[in-house]
Short mmCIF file of C-alpha atoms (C1' of nucleotides) in Angstrom, two decimals:
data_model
loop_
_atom_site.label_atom_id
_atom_site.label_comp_id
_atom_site.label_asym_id
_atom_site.label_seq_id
_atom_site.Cartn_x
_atom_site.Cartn_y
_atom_site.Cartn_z
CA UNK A 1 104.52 64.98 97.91
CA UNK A 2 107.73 65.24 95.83
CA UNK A 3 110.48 62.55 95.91
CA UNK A 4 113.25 63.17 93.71
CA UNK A 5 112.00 63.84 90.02
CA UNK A 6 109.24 66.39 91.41
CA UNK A 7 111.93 68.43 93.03
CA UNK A 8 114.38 68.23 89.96
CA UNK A 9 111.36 68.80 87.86
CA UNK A 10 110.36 72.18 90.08
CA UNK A 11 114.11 72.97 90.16
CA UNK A 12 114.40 73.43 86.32
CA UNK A 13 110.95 74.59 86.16
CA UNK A 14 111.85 77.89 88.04
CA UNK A 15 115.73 78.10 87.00
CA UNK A 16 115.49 80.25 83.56
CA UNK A 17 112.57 82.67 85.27
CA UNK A 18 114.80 83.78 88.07
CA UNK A 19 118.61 82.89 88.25
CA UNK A 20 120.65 85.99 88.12
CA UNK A 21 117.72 87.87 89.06
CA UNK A 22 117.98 90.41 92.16
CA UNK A 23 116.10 89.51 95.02
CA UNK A 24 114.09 92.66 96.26
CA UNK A 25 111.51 91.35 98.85
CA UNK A 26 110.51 88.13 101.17
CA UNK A 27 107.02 88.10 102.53
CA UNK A 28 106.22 85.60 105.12
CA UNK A 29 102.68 85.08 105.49
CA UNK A 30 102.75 81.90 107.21
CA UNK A 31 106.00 80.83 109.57
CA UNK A 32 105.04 77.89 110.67
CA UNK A 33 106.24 74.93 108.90
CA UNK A 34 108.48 72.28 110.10
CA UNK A 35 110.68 74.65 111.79
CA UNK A 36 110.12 78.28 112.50
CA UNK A 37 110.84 80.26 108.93
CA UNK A 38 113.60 83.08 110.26
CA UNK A 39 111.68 86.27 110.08
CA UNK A 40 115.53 88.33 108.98
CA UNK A 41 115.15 86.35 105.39
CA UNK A 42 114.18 89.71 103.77
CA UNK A 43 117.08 91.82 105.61
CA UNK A 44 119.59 89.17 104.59
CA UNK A 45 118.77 88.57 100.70
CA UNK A 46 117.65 91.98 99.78
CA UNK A 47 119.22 93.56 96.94
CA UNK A 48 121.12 90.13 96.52
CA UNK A 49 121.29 88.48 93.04
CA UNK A 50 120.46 84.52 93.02
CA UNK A 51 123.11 83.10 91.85
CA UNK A 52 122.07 79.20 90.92
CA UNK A 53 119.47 76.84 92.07
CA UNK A 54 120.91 73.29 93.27
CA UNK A 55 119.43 70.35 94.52
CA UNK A 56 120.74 67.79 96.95
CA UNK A 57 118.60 64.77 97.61
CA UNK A 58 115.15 66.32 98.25
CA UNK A 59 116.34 69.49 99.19
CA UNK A 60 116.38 72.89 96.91
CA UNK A 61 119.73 75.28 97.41
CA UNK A 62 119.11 79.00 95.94
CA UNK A 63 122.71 80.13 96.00
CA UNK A 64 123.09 83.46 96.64
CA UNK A 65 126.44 85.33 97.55
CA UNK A 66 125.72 85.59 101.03
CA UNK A 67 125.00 81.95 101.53
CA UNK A 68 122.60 79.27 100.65
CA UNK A 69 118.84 79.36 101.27
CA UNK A 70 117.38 75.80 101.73
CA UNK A 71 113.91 74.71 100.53
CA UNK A 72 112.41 71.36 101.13
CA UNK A 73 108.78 70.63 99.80
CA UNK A 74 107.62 67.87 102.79
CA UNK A 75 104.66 65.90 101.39
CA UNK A 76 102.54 68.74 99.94
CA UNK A 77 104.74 71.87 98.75
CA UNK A 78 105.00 73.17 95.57
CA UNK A 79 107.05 76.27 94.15
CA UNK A 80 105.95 78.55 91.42
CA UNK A 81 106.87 81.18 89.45
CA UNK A 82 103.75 83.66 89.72
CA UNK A 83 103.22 87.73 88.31
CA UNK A 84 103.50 90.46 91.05
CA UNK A 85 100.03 90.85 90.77
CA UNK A 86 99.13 87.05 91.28
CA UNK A 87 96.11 86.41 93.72
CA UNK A 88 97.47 84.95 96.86
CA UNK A 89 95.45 81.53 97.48
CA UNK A 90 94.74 79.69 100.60
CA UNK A 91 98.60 78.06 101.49
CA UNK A 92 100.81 80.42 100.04
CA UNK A 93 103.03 81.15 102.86
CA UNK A 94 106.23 82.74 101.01
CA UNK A 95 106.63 85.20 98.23
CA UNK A 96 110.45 85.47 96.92
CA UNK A 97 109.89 88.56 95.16
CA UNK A 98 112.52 89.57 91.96
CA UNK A 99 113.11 92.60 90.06
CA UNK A 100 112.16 91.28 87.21
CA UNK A 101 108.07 91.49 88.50
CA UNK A 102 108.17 87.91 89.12
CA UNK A 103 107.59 86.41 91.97
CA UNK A 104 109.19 82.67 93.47
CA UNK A 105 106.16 81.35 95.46
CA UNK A 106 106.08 78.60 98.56
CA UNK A 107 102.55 76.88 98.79
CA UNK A 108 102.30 73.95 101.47
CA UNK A 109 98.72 73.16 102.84
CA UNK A 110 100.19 70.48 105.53
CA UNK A 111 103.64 72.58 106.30
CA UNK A 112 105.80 69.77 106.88
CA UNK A 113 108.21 71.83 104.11
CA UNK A 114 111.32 73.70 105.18
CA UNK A 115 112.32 77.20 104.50
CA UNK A 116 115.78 77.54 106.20
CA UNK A 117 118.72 79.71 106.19
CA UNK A 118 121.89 77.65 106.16
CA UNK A 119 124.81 80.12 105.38
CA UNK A 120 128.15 79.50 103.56
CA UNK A 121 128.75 75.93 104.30
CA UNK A 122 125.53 74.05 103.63
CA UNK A 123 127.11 70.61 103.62
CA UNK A 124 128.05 70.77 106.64
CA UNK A 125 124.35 71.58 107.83
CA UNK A 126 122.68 68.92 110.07
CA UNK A 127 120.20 68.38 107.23
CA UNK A 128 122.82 67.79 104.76
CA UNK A 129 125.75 65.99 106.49
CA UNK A 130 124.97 62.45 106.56
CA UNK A 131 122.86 62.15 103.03
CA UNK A 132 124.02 59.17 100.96
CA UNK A 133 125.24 59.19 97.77
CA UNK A 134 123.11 61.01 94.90
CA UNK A 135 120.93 58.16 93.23
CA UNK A 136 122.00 58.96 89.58
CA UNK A 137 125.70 59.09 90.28
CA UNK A 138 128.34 56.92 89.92
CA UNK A 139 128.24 56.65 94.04
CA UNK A 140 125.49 55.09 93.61
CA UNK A 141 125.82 51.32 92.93
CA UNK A 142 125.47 47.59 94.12
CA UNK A 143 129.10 47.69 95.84
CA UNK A 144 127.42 50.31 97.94
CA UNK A 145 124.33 48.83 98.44
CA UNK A 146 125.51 45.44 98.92
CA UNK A 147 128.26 46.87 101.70
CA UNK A 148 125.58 49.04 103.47
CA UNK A 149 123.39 46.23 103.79
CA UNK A 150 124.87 43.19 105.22
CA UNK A 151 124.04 42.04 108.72
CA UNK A 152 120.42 44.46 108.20
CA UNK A 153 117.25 42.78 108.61
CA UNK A 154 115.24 45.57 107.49
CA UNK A 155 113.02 45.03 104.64
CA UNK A 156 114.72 46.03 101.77
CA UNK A 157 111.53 48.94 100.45
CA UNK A 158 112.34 50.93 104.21
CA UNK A 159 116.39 50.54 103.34
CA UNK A 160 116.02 51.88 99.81
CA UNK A 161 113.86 54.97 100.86
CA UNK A 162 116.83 55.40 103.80
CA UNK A 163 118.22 59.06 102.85
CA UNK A 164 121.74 57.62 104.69
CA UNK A 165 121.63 55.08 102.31
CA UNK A 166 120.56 56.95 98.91
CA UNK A 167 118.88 60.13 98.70
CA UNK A 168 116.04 60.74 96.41
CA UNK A 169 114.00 57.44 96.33
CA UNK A 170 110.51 57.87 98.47
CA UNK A 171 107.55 55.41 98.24
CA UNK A 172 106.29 55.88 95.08
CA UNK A 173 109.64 55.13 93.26
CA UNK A 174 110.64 52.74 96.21
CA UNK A 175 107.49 50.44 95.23
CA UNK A 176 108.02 50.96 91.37
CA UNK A 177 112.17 50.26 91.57
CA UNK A 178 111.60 46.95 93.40
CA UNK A 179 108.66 45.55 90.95
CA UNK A 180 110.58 46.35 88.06
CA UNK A 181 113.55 44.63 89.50
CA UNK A 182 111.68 41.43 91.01
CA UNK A 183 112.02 42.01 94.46
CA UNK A 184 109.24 41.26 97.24
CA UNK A 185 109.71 44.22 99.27
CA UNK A 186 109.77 42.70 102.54
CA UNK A 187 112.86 41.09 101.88
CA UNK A 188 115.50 41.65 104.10
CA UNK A 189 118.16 43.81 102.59
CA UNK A 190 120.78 41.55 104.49
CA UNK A 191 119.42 38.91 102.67
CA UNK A 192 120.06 39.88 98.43
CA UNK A 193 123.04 39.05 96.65
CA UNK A 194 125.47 41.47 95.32
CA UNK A 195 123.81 40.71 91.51
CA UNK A 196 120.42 41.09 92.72
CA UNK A 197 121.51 45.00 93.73
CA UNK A 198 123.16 45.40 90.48
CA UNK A 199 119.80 44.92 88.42
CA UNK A 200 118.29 46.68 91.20
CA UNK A 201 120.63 50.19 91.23
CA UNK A 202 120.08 50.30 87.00
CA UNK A 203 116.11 50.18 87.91
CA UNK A 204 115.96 52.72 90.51
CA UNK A 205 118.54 55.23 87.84
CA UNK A 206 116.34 54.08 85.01
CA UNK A 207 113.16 54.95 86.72
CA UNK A 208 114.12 58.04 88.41
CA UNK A 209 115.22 58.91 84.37
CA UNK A 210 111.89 58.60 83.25
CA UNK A 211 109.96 60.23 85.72
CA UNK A 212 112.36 63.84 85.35
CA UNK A 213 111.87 62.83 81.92
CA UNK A 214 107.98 62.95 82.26
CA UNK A 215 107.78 65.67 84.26
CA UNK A 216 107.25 64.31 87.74
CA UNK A 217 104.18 62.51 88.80
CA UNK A 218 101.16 64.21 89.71
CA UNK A 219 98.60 62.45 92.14
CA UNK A 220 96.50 64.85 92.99
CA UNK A 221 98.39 68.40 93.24
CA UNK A 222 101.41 68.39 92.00
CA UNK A 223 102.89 71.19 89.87
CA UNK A 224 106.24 71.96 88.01
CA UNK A 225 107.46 75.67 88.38
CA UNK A 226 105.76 76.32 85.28
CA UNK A 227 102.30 75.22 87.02
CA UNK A 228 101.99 72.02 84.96
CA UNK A 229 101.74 68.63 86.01
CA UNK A 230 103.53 65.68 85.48
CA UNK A 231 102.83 62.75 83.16
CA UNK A 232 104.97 60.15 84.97
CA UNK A 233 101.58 58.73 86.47
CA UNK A 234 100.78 56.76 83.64
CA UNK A 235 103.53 54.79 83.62
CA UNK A 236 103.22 53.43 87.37
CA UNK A 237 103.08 49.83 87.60
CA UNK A 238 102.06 49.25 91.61
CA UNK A 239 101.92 52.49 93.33
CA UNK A 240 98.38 53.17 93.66
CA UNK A 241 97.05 49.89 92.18
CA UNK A 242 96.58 47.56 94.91
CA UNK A 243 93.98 45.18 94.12
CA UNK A 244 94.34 45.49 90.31
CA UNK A 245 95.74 42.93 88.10
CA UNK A 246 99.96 42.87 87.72
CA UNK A 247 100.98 44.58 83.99
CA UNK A 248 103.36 41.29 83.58
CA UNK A 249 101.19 38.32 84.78
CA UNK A 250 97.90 39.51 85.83
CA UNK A 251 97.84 38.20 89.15
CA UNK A 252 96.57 40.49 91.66
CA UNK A 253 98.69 42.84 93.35
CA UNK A 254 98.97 42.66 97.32
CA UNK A 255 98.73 46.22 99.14
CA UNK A 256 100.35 45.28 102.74
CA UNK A 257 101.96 48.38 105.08
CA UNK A 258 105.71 48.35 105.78
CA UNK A 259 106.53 50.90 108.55
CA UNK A 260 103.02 52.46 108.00
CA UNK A 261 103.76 53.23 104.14
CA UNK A 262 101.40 51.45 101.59
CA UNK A 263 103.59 49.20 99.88
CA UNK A 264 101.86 47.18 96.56
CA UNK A 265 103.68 44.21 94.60
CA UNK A 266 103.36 41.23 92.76
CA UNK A 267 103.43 37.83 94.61
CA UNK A 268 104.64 36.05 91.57
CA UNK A 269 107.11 38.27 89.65
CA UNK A 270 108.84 40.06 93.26
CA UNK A 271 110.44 37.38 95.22
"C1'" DC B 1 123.05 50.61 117.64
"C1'" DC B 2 118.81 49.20 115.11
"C1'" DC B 3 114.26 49.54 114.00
"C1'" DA B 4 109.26 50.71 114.33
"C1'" DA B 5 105.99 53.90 115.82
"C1'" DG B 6 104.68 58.53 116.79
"C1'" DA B 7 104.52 63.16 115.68
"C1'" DC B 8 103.84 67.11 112.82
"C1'" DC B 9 99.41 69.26 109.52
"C1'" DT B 10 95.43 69.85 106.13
"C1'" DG B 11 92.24 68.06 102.88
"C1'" DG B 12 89.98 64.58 100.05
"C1'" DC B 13 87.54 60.45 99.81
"C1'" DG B 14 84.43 56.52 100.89
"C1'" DG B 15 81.02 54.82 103.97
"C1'" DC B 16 77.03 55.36 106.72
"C1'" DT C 1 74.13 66.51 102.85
"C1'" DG C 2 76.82 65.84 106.91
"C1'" DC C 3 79.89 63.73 109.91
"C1'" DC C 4 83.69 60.26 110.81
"C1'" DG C 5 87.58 57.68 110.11
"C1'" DC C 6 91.19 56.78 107.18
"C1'" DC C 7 94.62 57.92 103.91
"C1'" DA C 8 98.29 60.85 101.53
"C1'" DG C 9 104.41 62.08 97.66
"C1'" DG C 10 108.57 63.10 104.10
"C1'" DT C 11 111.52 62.76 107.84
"C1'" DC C 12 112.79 64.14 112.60
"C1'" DT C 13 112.11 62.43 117.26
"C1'" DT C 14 111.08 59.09 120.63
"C1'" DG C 15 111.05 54.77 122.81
"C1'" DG C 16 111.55 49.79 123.09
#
DNA sequence: CCCAAGACCTGGCGGC
DNA sequence: TGCCGCCAGGTCTTGG
């Protein structure tokens, strides 16, 4: 579900409600998601005050001062910040429970979400290690891009959504980044000039901007920690509208599949 | 090493 | 209405 803005939109969503708040109970309900959820996650944060909520790349880190608890959302996850007495739906496998009555919960009908304990060091987790650079920092930009990509003959749409190469970007923004910036997707990434990246890095920045901006977008499910959802789907210009006529020239735009993701664009304006 | 396909899951939708 | 196949915001693992 969530590429970048969705996760920074949940993190800030849930911040206010429960940083600095003491952690008093973890139920586990469910276990099985992409990896086994530790079952010691209560013994080890009880009594423990969160500290901060970070986000690397697609990945939640609730600081706390025993270590760092990771949270990724998969495709279908959501957190929210529910009452003690909240009815507990279909999905909602994890209940962070807080002194303050409130409670951090982890819904995920598919389970390909991650609840994982990762200690002091984080960065150096497996998970974390070999991320590229944040997509909205200075790290990010064409000398990287054009560096990373020479001698590549993947299509440029799989390189961009590469977490090695920049974290963040998944299909939606991946098709939206390269129609805004001109660029047929199936272009090899070995293939575009150093310029080409440069218009292409301030789209991706610009876009990701927006859609925190908006809220996220929200296809079918998607929630903010405050349970609403995000507005950013209105201002899509491919994802989702294969078939329909392009916003700039109103020539049909082409759904094809690159490495089994739908990817839609514009024959005439992305070359 | 590089890249594509497969795998992991559930649910919603269109077609018959 | 009911069943079937296909599709979905991610990413680790496998295999060519």
């Amino acid at each position: 579900m969530p590429e970048l803005p969705e996760v920074e939109t949940t993190r800030k969503g849930i911040t206010p409600h429960i940083c600095g708040q003491k952690l008093t109970q973890v139920n586990i309900r469910q276990p099985n998601l992409r990896w086994p959820v530790s079952e010691n996650l209560a013994y080890r944060l009880q009594g423990q005050t969160l500290l901060n909520i970070e986000r690397r790349a697609k990945y939640l880190l609730f600081q706390f001062p025993c270590g760092y608890l990771l949270i990724h959302l998969g495709m279908s996850g959501s957190l929210r910040i529910v009452p003690y007495n909240s009815v507990i739906a279909k999905h909602d496998h994890i209940d962070i429970c807080f002194e303050s009555q409130q409670i951090l919960r982890y819904t995920d009908p598919r389970r390909f979400g991650a609840v994982l304990w990762l200690g002091t060091a984080p960065l150096q987790h497996k998970l974390l290690r070999n991320l590229g650079p944040e997509p909205l920092s200075e790290d990010f930009n064409a000398q990287h891009l054009y560096q990373y990509s020479r001698n590549k003959k993947q299509a440029i749409k799989q390189f961009l959504m590469d977490q090695k190469i920049v974290t963040g970007v998944g299909n939606i923004y991946a098709n939206e980044a390269l129609y805004s910036s001109g660029i047929n997707p199936k272009t090899q990434a070995g293939r575009i000039a150093q310029q080409r990246y440069q218009k292409l890095v301030a789209v991706v920045k610009q876009v990701l901007q927006q859609a925190i901006a908006e809220g996220g977008t929200t296809l079918r499910d998607f929630v903010g920690g405050d349970g609403k959802p995000g507005y950013f789907k209105q201002q899509l210009h491919v994802y989702g509208r294969g078939g329909e006529p392009c916003h700039g020239c109103q020539e049909t735009l082409v759904e094809i599949r690159l490495s089994g993701r739908s990817s839609v664009y514009c024959r005439h304006c992305q070359r």
